[in-house]
Amino acid sequence: MSKTSLFTFALLVVGCATAERIVPAPIVLPNEGETVPFSELHPKLRQLAWKATEAFYRDDWKDLGETAQSLDKAARLLRATKDAPTRLQTTLGPKCDELTKESGQLREATQAAAIDRISDHLQRINNLVRELRPDA
């Protein structure tokens, strides 16, 4: 077997890896009480919202419940941040409170595997995360 054929075969094997086989990097949130910059925390919040949506798509109720808990923690941390963008200064608290509430309700709906309720909560969570974008 020539080097070119071997290289092509290796490339083919690596290229055929599906997304289900690739494990995403864990989303690490700081401990409660730590102050984290808004610009560092909001992308993690967005990743968690995507992770929750993906877990719902796969019917992975355990992962969805754990992600809902992480969303709750991230919302509480975001509420405590001191360097929120100017346009969010007045609405950050209420939006984070709403996000915390939705995360709790998502966790409850996940325990019951209530698909319609889960879908509604995920939609509201994703909309809230979008509203909290720093550059909107």
Backbone as CSV, one residue per row, in Angstrom:
resi,resn,N_x,N_y,N_z,CA_x,CA_y,CA_z,C_x,C_y,C_z
1,MET,0.851,-1.166,0.000,0.000,0.000,0.000,0.902,1.236,0.000
2,SER,0.622,2.142,-0.882,1.455,3.340,-0.987,1.110,4.334,0.120
3,LYS,1.998,5.300,0.304,1.776,6.309,1.335,0.535,7.136,1.030
4,THR,0.290,7.405,-0.236,-0.876,8.189,-0.629,-2.159,7.444,-0.292
5,SER,-2.187,6.153,-0.569,-3.371,5.349,-0.266,-3.600,5.271,1.239
6,LEU,-2.520,5.104,1.987,-2.623,5.037,3.436,-3.135,6.366,4.002
7,PHE,-2.620,7.471,3.479,-3.054,8.794,3.914,-4.534,9.007,3.581
8,THR,-4.950,8.615,2.400,-6.340,8.762,1.970,-7.258,7.925,2.854
9,PHE,-6.838,6.704,3.165,-7.629,5.844,4.038,-7.768,6.464,5.428
10,ALA,-6.671,6.966,5.981,-6.705,7.591,7.303,-7.600,8.819,7.302
11,LEU,-7.517,9.612,6.250,-8.353,10.796,6.127,-9.826,10.417,6.056
12,LEU,-10.128,9.357,5.353,-11.494,8.879,5.217,-12.043,8.410,6.558
13,VAL,-11.232,7.685,7.311,-11.672,7.185,8.613,-11.943,8.352,9.558
14,VAL,-11.054,9.317,9.593,-11.234,10.475,10.473,-12.417,11.310,10.008
15,GLY,-12.576,11.464,8.722,-13.664,12.273,8.175,-15.030,11.653,8.363
16,CYS,-15.091,10.365,8.619,-16.373,9.686,8.783,-16.872,9.694,10.218
17,ALA,-16.147,10.314,11.110,-16.600,10.392,12.497,-17.871,11.224,12.555
18,THR,-18.883,10.694,13.198,-20.141,11.430,13.284,-20.139,12.307,14.522
19,ALA,-21.053,13.243,14.540,-21.148,14.166,15.667,-21.488,13.426,16.960
20,GLU,-22.188,12.297,16.866,-22.547,11.553,18.068,-21.335,10.931,18.733
21,ARG,-20.286,10.684,17.971,-19.086,10.081,18.533,-18.143,11.121,19.117
22,ILE,-18.311,12.364,18.720,-17.437,13.428,19.199,-18.039,13.997,20.481
23,VAL,-17.305,13.890,21.557,-17.782,14.375,22.850,-17.405,15.851,22.994
24,PRO,-18.413,16.717,23.184,-18.103,18.142,23.332,-17.382,18.405,24.650
25,ALA,-16.631,19.471,24.663,-15.929,19.867,25.879,-16.953,20.261,26.938
26,PRO,-16.713,19.907,28.179,-17.672,20.273,29.234,-17.720,21.789,29.434
27,ILE,-18.877,22.266,29.825,-19.067,23.689,30.084,-18.874,23.889,31.588
28,VAL,-17.786,24.516,31.936,-17.430,24.681,33.346,-17.862,26.069,33.817
29,LEU,-18.709,26.065,34.837,-19.158,27.322,35.430,-18.367,27.572,36.711
30,PRO,-18.111,28.831,37.022,-17.409,29.146,38.277,-18.281,28.816,39.483
31,ASN,-17.682,28.809,40.645,-18.414,28.544,41.881,-19.334,29.708,42.221
32,GLU,-20.390,29.399,42.960,-21.316,30.438,43.421,-20.540,31.488,44.211
33,GLY,-20.888,32.728,44.029,-20.249,33.813,44.762,-19.056,34.431,44.040
34,GLU,-18.515,33.724,43.070,-17.406,34.295,42.301,-17.967,35.299,41.303
35,THR,-17.227,36.365,41.092,-17.628,37.360,40.108,-16.941,37.040,38.788
36,VAL,-17.743,36.906,37.756,-17.237,36.553,36.436,-17.668,37.645,35.461
37,PRO,-16.795,38.049,34.550,-17.185,39.062,33.564,-18.359,38.588,32.701
38,PHE,-19.241,39.502,32.390,-20.400,39.211,31.552,-19.949,38.582,30.236
39,SER,-18.897,39.139,29.643,-18.417,38.667,28.336,-17.902,37.228,28.389
40,GLU,-17.563,36.749,29.570,-17.094,35.379,29.727,-18.248,34.424,30.039
41,LEU,-19.260,34.930,30.710,-20.352,34.092,31.166,-21.464,33.916,30.133
42,HIS,-21.760,34.952,29.382,-22.861,34.845,28.421,-22.624,33.753,27.372
43,PRO,-21.424,33.600,26.804,-21.227,32.492,25.851,-21.473,31.117,26.479
44,LYS,-21.156,30.962,27.744,-21.413,29.688,28.425,-22.910,29.467,28.583
45,LEU,-23.622,30.543,28.868,-25.076,30.457,28.976,-25.680,30.035,27.633
46,ARG,-25.168,30.617,26.563,-25.647,30.262,25.221,-25.336,28.799,24.904
47,GLN,-24.135,28.330,25.264,-23.768,26.934,25.035,-24.677,25.993,25.821
48,LEU,-25.010,26.379,27.035,-25.909,25.550,27.845,-27.301,25.467,27.220
49,ALA,-27.782,26.580,26.690,-29.095,26.568,26.033,-29.077,25.632,24.820
50,TRP,-27.998,25.667,24.055,-27.862,24.764,22.902,-27.765,23.310,23.364
51,LYS,-27.017,23.090,24.441,-26.854,21.736,24.968,-28.201,21.179,25.426
52,ALA,-29.009,22.014,26.065,-30.335,21.583,26.503,-31.214,21.220,25.309
53,THR,-31.157,22.041,24.277,-31.940,21.760,23.073,-31.498,20.443,22.443
54,GLU,-30.199,20.212,22.395,-29.668,18.970,21.829,-30.084,17.756,22.660
55,ALA,-30.031,17.879,23.985,-30.442,16.778,24.861,-31.927,16.469,24.660
56,PHE,-32.741,17.502,24.482,-34.170,17.312,24.222,-34.366,16.570,22.904
57,TYR,-33.626,16.945,21.898,-33.735,16.306,20.587,-33.413,14.813,20.687
58,ARG,-32.420,14.462,21.530,-32.007,13.066,21.679,-32.824,12.313,22.732
59,ASP,-33.791,12.970,23.363,-34.572,12.383,24.460,-33.676,11.927,25.602
60,ASP,-32.636,12.691,25.869,-31.708,12.388,26.960,-32.154,13.183,28.181
61,TRP,-33.114,12.630,28.922,-33.743,13.347,30.018,-32.765,13.638,31.146
62,LYS,-31.856,12.717,31.404,-30.875,12.932,32.470,-29.991,14.135,32.146
63,ASP,-29.450,14.171,30.935,-28.597,15.286,30.525,-29.382,16.595,30.499
64,LEU,-30.624,16.532,30.058,-31.458,17.733,30.008,-31.706,18.278,31.410
65,GLY,-31.966,17.403,32.368,-32.170,17.844,33.748,-30.911,18.478,34.333
66,GLU,-29.760,17.856,34.069,-28.490,18.401,34.566,-28.184,19.748,33.910
67,THR,-28.484,19.861,32.631,-28.243,21.118,31.918,-29.177,22.208,32.424
68,ALA,-30.410,21.850,32.770,-31.345,22.825,33.337,-30.803,23.366,34.662
69,GLN,-30.195,22.494,35.472,-29.575,22.949,36.721,-28.422,23.897,36.434
70,SER,-27.610,23.589,35.428,-26.490,24.455,35.058,-26.988,25.792,34.523
71,LEU,-28.087,25.777,33.771,-28.683,27.027,33.282,-29.120,27.897,34.454
72,ASP,-29.699,27.275,35.451,-30.126,28.003,36.648,-28.922,28.657,37.328
73,LYS,-27.865,27.907,37.498,-26.648,28.433,38.132,-26.054,29.565,37.303
74,ALA,-25.988,29.381,35.982,-25.421,30.399,35.095,-26.246,31.687,35.154
75,ALA,-27.566,31.564,35.230,-28.432,32.749,35.313,-28.185,33.507,36.615
76,ARG,-28.004,32.777,37.720,-27.722,33.429,38.997,-26.360,34.126,38.975
77,LEU,-25.374,33.482,38.346,-24.051,34.097,38.225,-24.100,35.339,37.334
78,LEU,-24.868,35.244,36.246,-24.972,36.372,35.318,-25.646,37.567,35.993
79,ARG,-26.618,37.279,36.832,-27.320,38.355,37.545,-26.357,39.117,38.461
80,ALA,-25.360,38.421,38.994,-24.413,39.026,39.937,-23.247,39.734,39.253
81,THR,-23.165,39.634,37.941,-22.036,40.261,37.241,-22.116,41.781,37.356
82,LYS,-20.974,42.409,37.400,-20.918,43.866,37.596,-20.680,44.638,36.299
83,ASP,-20.308,43.960,35.252,-19.938,44.673,34.023,-20.871,44.380,32.851
84,ALA,-22.159,44.328,33.137,-23.138,44.093,32.078,-23.120,45.256,31.088
85,PRO,-23.406,44.969,29.824,-23.481,46.059,28.841,-24.515,47.108,29.270
86,THR,-24.279,48.327,28.887,-25.129,49.449,29.301,-26.594,49.216,28.966
87,ARG,-26.872,48.686,27.785,-28.268,48.506,27.381,-29.004,47.467,28.230
88,LEU,-28.249,46.630,28.975,-28.866,45.588,29.802,-28.904,45.936,31.288
89,GLN,-28.356,47.072,31.659,-28.223,47.413,33.081,-29.560,47.373,33.820
90,THR,-30.619,47.848,33.199,-31.910,47.899,33.896,-32.709,46.604,33.765
91,THR,-32.454,45.826,32.736,-33.258,44.621,32.500,-32.551,43.324,32.864
92,LEU,-31.273,43.395,33.193,-30.509,42.170,33.467,-31.110,41.372,34.619
93,GLY,-31.399,42.022,35.734,-31.949,41.328,36.904,-33.247,40.596,36.605
94,PRO,-34.255,41.297,36.077,-35.516,40.624,35.782,-35.374,39.497,34.747
95,LYS,-34.544,39.695,33.741,-34.365,38.642,32.731,-33.668,37.422,33.325
96,CYS,-32.696,37.648,34.195,-32.014,36.529,34.863,-32.969,35.803,35.806
97,ASP,-33.826,36.562,36.493,-34.822,35.936,37.361,-35.777,35.068,36.548
98,GLU,-36.199,35.575,35.404,-37.090,34.821,34.527,-36.387,33.571,33.994
99,LEU,-35.117,33.708,33.666,-34.330,32.569,33.186,-34.196,31.510,34.283
100,THR,-33.992,31.932,35.508,-33.923,31.002,36.639,-35.247,30.267,36.807
101,LYS,-36.345,31.008,36.707,-37.672,30.404,36.828,-37.910,29.384,35.716
102,GLU,-37.581,29.752,34.487,-37.771,28.846,33.347,-36.896,27.593,33.480
103,SER,-35.696,27.759,33.990,-34.799,26.613,34.177,-35.374,25.634,35.190
104,GLY,-35.933,26.161,36.270,-36.575,25.307,37.273,-37.771,24.575,36.703
105,GLN,-38.578,25.283,35.932,-39.748,24.662,35.317,-39.335,23.636,34.259
106,LEU,-38.230,23.905,33.572,-37.707,22.936,32.599,-37.285,21.660,33.323
107,ARG,-36.623,21.811,34.451,-36.184,20.636,35.215,-37.390,19.815,35.666
108,GLU,-38.440,20.492,36.137,-39.659,19.787,36.554,-40.325,19.070,35.374
109,ALA,-40.408,19.743,34.254,-41.019,19.135,33.066,-40.191,17.956,32.571
110,THR,-38.884,18.038,32.740,-37.998,16.951,32.319,-38.228,15.710,33.174
111,GLN,-38.425,15.896,34.470,-38.675,14.762,35.355,-39.954,14.033,34.970
112,ALA,-40.920,14.767,34.442,-42.179,14.166,34.010,-42.154,13.773,32.535
113,ALA,-41.055,14.088,31.848,-40.922,13.850,30.398,-42.113,14.444,29.641
114,ALA,-42.520,15.644,30.040,-43.644,16.356,29.421,-43.124,17.128,28.210
115,ILE,-43.176,16.512,27.075,-42.522,17.026,25.871,-43.007,18.420,25.476
116,ASP,-44.302,18.656,25.488,-44.814,19.976,25.091,-44.337,21.068,26.046
117,ARG,-44.367,20.769,27.337,-43.895,21.753,28.318,-42.398,21.996,28.174
118,ILE,-41.640,20.931,27.964,-40.188,21.072,27.777,-39.908,21.968,26.582
119,SER,-40.598,21.717,25.499,-40.409,22.509,24.279,-40.709,23.985,24.521
120,ASP,-41.791,24.262,25.235,-42.151,25.654,25.539,-41.080,26.335,26.392
121,HIS,-40.602,25.634,27.410,-39.578,26.213,28.289,-38.266,26.436,27.533
122,LEU,-37.895,25.487,26.697,-36.667,25.656,25.910,-36.765,26.854,24.978
123,GLN,-37.927,27.049,24.386,-38.105,28.192,23.498,-37.954,29.502,24.276
124,ARG,-38.565,29.570,25.441,-38.459,30.791,26.249,-37.021,31.004,26.734
125,ILE,-36.347,29.928,27.113,-34.955,30.040,27.557,-34.079,30.559,26.428
126,ASN,-34.214,29.991,25.244,-33.405,30.440,24.112,-33.709,31.884,23.744
127,ASN,-34.970,32.293,23.858,-35.316,33.692,23.585,-34.694,34.627,24.625
128,LEU,-34.715,34.222,25.887,-34.109,35.046,26.938,-32.597,35.161,26.742
129,VAL,-31.945,34.061,26.412,-30.498,34.100,26.181,-30.200,35.025,25.007
130,ARG,-31.046,34.983,23.998,-30.864,35.873,22.835,-31.032,37.334,23.239
131,GLU,-32.026,37.616,24.076,-32.255,38.994,24.541,-31.096,39.503,25.391
132,LEU,-30.364,38.600,26.014,-29.250,38.987,26.866,-27.925,39.142,26.102
133,ARG,-27.987,39.027,24.781,-26.749,39.213,23.998,-26.148,40.575,24.291
134,PRO,-24.842,40.614,24.407,-24.201,41.904,24.704,-24.187,42.864,23.519
135,ASP,-24.318,42.369,22.307,-24.146,43.203,21.122,-25.428,43.466,20.345
136,ALA,-26.576,43.180,20.916,-27.829,43.339,20.172,-28.231,44.788,20.046
